[in-house]
Short mmCIF file of C-alpha atoms and ligand atoms in Angstrom, two decimals:
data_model
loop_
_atom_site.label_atom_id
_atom_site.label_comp_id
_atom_site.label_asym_id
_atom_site.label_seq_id
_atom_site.Cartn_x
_atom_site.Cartn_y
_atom_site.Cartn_z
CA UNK A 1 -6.68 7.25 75.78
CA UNK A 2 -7.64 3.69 76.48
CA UNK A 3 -7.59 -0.05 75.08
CA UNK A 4 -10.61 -2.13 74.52
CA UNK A 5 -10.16 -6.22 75.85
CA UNK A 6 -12.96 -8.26 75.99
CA UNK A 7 -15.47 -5.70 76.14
CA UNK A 8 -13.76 -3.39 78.93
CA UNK A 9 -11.71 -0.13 78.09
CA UNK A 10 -8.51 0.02 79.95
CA UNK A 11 -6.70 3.36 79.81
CA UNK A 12 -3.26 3.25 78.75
CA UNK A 13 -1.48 5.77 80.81
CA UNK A 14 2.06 5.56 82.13
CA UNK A 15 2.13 5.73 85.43
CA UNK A 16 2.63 9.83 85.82
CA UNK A 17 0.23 10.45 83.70
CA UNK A 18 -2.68 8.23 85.44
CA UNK A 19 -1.33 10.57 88.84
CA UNK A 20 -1.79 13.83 86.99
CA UNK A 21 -5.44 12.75 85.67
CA UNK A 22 -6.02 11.19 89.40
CA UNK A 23 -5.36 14.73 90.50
CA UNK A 24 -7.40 16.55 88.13
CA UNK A 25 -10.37 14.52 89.15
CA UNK A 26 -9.59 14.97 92.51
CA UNK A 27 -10.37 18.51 91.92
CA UNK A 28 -13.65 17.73 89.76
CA UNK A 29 -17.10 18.54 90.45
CA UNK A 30 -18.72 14.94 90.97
CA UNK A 31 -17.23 11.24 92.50
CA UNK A 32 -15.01 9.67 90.35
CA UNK A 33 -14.12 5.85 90.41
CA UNK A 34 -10.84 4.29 90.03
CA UNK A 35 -10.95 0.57 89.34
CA UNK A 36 -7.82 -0.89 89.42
CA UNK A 37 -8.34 -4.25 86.98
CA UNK A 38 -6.95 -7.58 87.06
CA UNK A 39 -8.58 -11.05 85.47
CA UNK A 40 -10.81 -12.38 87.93
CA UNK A 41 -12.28 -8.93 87.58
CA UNK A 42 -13.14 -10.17 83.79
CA UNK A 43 -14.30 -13.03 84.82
CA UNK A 44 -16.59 -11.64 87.45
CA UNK A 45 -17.80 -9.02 84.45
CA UNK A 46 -18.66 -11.81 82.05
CA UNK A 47 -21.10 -13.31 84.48
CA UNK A 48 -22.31 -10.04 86.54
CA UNK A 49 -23.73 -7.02 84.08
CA UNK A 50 -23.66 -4.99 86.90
CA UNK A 51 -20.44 -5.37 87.27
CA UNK A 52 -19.21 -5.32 83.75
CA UNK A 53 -21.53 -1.71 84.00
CA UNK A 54 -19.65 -0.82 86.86
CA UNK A 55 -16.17 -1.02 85.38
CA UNK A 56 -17.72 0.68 81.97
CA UNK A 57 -19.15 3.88 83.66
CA UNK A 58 -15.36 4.17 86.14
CA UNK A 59 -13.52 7.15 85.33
CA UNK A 60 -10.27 5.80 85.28
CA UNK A 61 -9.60 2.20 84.95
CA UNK A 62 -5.99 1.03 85.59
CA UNK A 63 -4.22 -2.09 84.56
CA UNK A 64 -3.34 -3.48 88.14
CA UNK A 65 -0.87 -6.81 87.18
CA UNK A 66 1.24 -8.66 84.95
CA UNK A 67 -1.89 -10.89 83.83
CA UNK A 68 -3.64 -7.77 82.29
CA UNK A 69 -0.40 -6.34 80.60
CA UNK A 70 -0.28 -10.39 79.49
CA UNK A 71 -3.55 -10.14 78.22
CA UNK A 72 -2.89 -6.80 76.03
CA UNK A 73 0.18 -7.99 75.12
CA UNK A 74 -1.59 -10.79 73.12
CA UNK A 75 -3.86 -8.25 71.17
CA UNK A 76 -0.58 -6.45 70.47
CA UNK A 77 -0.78 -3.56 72.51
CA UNK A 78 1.87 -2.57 75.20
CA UNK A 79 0.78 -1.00 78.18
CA UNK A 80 2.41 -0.12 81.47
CA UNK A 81 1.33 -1.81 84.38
CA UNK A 82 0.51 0.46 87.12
CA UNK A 83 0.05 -1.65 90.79
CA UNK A 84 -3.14 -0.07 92.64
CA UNK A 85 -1.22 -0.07 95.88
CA UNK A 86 1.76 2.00 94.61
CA UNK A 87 -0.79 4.46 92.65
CA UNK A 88 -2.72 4.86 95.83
CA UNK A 89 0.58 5.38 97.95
CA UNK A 90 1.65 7.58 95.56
CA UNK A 91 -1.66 10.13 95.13
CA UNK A 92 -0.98 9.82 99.24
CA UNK A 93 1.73 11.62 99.13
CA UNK A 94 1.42 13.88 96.61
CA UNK A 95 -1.71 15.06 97.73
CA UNK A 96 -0.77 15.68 101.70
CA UNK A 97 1.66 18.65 100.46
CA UNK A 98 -1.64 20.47 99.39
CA UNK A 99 -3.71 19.10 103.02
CA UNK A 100 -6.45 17.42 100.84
CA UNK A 101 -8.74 15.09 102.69
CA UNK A 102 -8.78 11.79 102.95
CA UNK A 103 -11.17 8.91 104.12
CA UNK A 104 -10.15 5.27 104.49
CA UNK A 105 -12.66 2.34 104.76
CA UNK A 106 -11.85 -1.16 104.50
CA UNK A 107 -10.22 -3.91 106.35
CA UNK A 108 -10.50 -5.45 109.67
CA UNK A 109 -10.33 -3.10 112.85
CA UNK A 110 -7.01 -3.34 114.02
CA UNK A 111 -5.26 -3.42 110.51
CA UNK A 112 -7.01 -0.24 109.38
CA UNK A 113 -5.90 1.28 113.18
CA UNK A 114 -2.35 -0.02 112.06
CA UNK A 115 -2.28 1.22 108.92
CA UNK A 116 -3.58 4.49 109.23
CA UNK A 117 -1.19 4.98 112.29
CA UNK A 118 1.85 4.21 110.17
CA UNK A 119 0.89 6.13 106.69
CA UNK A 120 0.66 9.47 108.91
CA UNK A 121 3.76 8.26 110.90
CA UNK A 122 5.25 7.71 107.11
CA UNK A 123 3.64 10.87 105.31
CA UNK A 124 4.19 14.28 106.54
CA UNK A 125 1.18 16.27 106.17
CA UNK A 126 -1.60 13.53 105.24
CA UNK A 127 -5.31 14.77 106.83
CA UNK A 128 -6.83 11.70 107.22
CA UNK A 129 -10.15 13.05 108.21
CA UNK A 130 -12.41 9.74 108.15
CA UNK A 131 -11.41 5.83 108.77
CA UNK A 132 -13.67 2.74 109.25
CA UNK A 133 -13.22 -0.68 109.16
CA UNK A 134 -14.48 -2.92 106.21
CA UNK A 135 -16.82 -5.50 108.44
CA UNK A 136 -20.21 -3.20 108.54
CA UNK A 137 -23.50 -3.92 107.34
CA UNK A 138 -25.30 -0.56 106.39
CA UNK A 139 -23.35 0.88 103.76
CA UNK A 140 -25.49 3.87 104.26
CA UNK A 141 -24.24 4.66 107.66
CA UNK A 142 -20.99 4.96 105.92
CA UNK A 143 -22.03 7.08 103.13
CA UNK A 144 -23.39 9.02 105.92
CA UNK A 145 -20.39 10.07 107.65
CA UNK A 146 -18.46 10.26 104.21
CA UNK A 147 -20.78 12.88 103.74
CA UNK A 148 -20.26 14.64 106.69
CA UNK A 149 -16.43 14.69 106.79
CA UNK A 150 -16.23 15.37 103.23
CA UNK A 151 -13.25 13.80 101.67
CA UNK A 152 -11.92 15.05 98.25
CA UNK A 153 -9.81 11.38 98.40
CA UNK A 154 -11.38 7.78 99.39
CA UNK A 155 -9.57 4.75 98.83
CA UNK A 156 -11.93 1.61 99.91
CA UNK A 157 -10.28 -1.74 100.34
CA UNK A 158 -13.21 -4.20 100.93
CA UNK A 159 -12.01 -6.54 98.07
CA UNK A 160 -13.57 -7.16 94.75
CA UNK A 161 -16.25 -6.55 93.76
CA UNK A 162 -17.45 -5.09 96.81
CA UNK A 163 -15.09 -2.09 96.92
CA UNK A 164 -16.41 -1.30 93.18
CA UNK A 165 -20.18 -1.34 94.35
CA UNK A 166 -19.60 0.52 97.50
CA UNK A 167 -17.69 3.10 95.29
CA UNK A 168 -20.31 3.26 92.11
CA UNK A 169 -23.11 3.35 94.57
CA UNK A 170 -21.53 6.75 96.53
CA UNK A 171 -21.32 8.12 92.72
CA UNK A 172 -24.92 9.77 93.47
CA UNK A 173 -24.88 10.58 97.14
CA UNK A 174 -21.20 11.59 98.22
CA UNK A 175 -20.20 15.43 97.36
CA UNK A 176 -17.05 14.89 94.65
CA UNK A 177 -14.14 13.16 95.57
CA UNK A 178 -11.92 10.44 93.91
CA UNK A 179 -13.03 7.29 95.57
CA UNK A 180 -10.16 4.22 94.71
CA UNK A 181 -10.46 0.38 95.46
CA UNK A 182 -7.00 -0.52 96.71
CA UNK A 183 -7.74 -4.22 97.40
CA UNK A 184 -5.64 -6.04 99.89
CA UNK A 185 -3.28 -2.44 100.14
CA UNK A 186 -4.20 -1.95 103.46
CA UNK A 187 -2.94 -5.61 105.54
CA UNK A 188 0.50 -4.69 103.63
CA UNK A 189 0.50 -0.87 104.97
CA UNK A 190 -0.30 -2.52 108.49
CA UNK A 191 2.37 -4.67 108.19
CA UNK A 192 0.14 -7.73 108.02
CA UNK A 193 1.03 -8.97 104.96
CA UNK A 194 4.38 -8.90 103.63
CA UNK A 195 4.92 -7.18 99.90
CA UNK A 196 6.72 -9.34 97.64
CA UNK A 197 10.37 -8.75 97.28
CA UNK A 198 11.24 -5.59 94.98
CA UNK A 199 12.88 -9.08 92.41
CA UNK A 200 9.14 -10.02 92.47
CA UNK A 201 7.67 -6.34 91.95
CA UNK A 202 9.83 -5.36 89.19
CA UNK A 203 9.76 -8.55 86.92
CA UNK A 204 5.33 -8.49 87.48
CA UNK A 205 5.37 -11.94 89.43
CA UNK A 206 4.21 -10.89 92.49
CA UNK A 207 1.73 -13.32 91.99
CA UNK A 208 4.15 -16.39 92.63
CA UNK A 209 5.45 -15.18 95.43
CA UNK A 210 2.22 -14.75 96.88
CA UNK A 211 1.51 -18.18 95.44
CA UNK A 212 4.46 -19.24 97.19
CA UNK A 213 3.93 -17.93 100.65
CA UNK A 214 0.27 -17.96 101.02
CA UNK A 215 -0.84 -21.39 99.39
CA UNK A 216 -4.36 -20.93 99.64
CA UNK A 217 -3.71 -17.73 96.85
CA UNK A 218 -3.20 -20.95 94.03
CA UNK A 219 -7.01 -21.64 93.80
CA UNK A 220 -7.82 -18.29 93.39
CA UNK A 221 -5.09 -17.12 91.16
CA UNK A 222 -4.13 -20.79 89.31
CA UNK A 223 -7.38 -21.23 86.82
CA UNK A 224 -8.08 -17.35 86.67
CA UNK A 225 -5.22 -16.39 84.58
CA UNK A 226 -4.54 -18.84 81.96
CA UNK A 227 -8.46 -19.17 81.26
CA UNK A 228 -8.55 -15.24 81.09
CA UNK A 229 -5.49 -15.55 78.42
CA UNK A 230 -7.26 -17.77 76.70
CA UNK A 231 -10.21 -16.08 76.55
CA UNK A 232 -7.78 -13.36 75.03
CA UNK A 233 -6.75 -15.52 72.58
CA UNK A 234 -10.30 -16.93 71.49
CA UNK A 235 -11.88 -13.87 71.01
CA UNK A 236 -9.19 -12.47 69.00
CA UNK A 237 -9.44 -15.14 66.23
CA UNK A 238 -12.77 -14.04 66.16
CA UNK A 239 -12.36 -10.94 65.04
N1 UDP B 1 -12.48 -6.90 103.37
C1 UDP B 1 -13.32 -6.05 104.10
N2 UDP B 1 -14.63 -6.36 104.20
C2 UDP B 1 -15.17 -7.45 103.61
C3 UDP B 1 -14.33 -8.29 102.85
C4 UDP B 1 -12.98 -7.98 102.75
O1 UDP B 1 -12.87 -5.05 104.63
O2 UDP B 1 -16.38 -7.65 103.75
C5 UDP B 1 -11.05 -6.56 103.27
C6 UDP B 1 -10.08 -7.58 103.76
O3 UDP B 1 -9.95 -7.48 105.16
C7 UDP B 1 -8.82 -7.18 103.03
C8 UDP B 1 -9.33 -6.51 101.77
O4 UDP B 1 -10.73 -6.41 101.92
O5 UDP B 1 -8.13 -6.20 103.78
C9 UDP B 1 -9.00 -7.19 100.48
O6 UDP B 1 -9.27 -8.55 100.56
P1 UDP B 1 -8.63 -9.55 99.52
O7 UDP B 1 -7.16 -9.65 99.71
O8 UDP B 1 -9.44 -10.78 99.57
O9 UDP B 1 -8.95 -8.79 98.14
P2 UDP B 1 -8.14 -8.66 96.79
O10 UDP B 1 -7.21 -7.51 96.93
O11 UDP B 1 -7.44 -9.96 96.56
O12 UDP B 1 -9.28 -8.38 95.83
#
């Protein structure tokens, strides 16, 4: 079940549905990838094939924010939005009542410490059998001691498009798991970074007031989105 934009397919799934397939791959017998999409990850795919690849092969590709759902919404289709860092929290939860394993790699040192100490403080039951931090230089040494531990759950916030390479490139050496790139997800569990207000979350702008409170956010975010919708909008009086 998915939606084609620009060249990518999105799956539309509401957000109990993306859990239940989540879990079912969890359970599957290779590493799947969950890419949780946004627009500069288009605009990254439009000049890296590798990339674009990357996003193509994923098992599951979510629509993270509002400018996605945006985006859709101009080809006329509706989807639900489904934030990476409540699906993550969420497959977190469900999946300590059954003891699964989970790894964690991302982040600087003392946030990943932080965060991992607070989701087991927060989440009765969660095995958290593997954490790193995101500032190392041989990916294989990681791989490595994935491989050892043997998570059937990896969530990898190294930002994009790292986290997607890291995960595509464990597709052929990791035993099967379900290996997620959560983004910034971990300096908000650490209490680092501040969520945006639930206002913000429900009405999709947490963008503004990350905007807002972090001004250096506006040159990343500020030509991304309205290029991406226009890029929307151009190809679609193509067709
Ligand atoms: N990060 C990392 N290693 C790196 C680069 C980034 O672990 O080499 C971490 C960074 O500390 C942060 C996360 O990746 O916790 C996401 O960074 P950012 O907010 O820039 O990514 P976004 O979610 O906006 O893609």
């Amino acid at each position: 079940m998915g939606v084609e934009l620009l060249g990518l397919n999105i799956d539309n799934y509401t957000f109990e549905e993306a859990l239940n397939v989540a879990k079912k791959l969890i359970d599957g017998q290779k590493v799947s990838q969950v890419v949780t999409i946004n627009p500069e990850m288009f605009q990254t795919a439009e000049k890296d094939n590798n990339f674009a690849n990357i996003i193509k092969e994923a098992e599951m590709v979510l629509p993270d924010g509002i400018g996605i759902k945006l985006g859709l919404k101009l080809t006329g289709v509706n989807v639900q939005r489904i934030p990476g860092i409540d699906f993550a929290k969420r497959l977190l939860q469900d999946t300590a009542r059954s003891g699964v394993p989970v790894a964690i790699v991302g982040a600087k040192e003392e946030v990943i410490t932080e965060a991992v100490k607070r989701l087991e403080r927060e989440i009765g039951g969660l095995n958290i059998v593997y954490y790193h931090n995101g500032y190392f230089n041989d990916n294989q040494e990681i791989y490595n001691e994935l491989k050892q531990k043997s998570p059937k759950l990896v969530l990898v916030a190294l930002g994009s498009p790292k986290q997607e390479e890291f995960i595509y490139n464990a597709k052929k050496i990791l035993n099967p798991a379900l290996m997620i790139g959560i983004g910034g997800s971990l300096d908000v569990w650490s209490g680092s970074v501040k969520r945006a207000p639930k206002f913000f979350q429900k009405t999709g702008t947490e963008w503004l007031y990350r905007v807002v409170t972090q001004p250096s956010r506006f040159k990343r975010i500020f030509p991304t989105l309205p290029l991406f919708l226009i890029r929307v909008l151009t190809a679609k009086e193509k067709l």
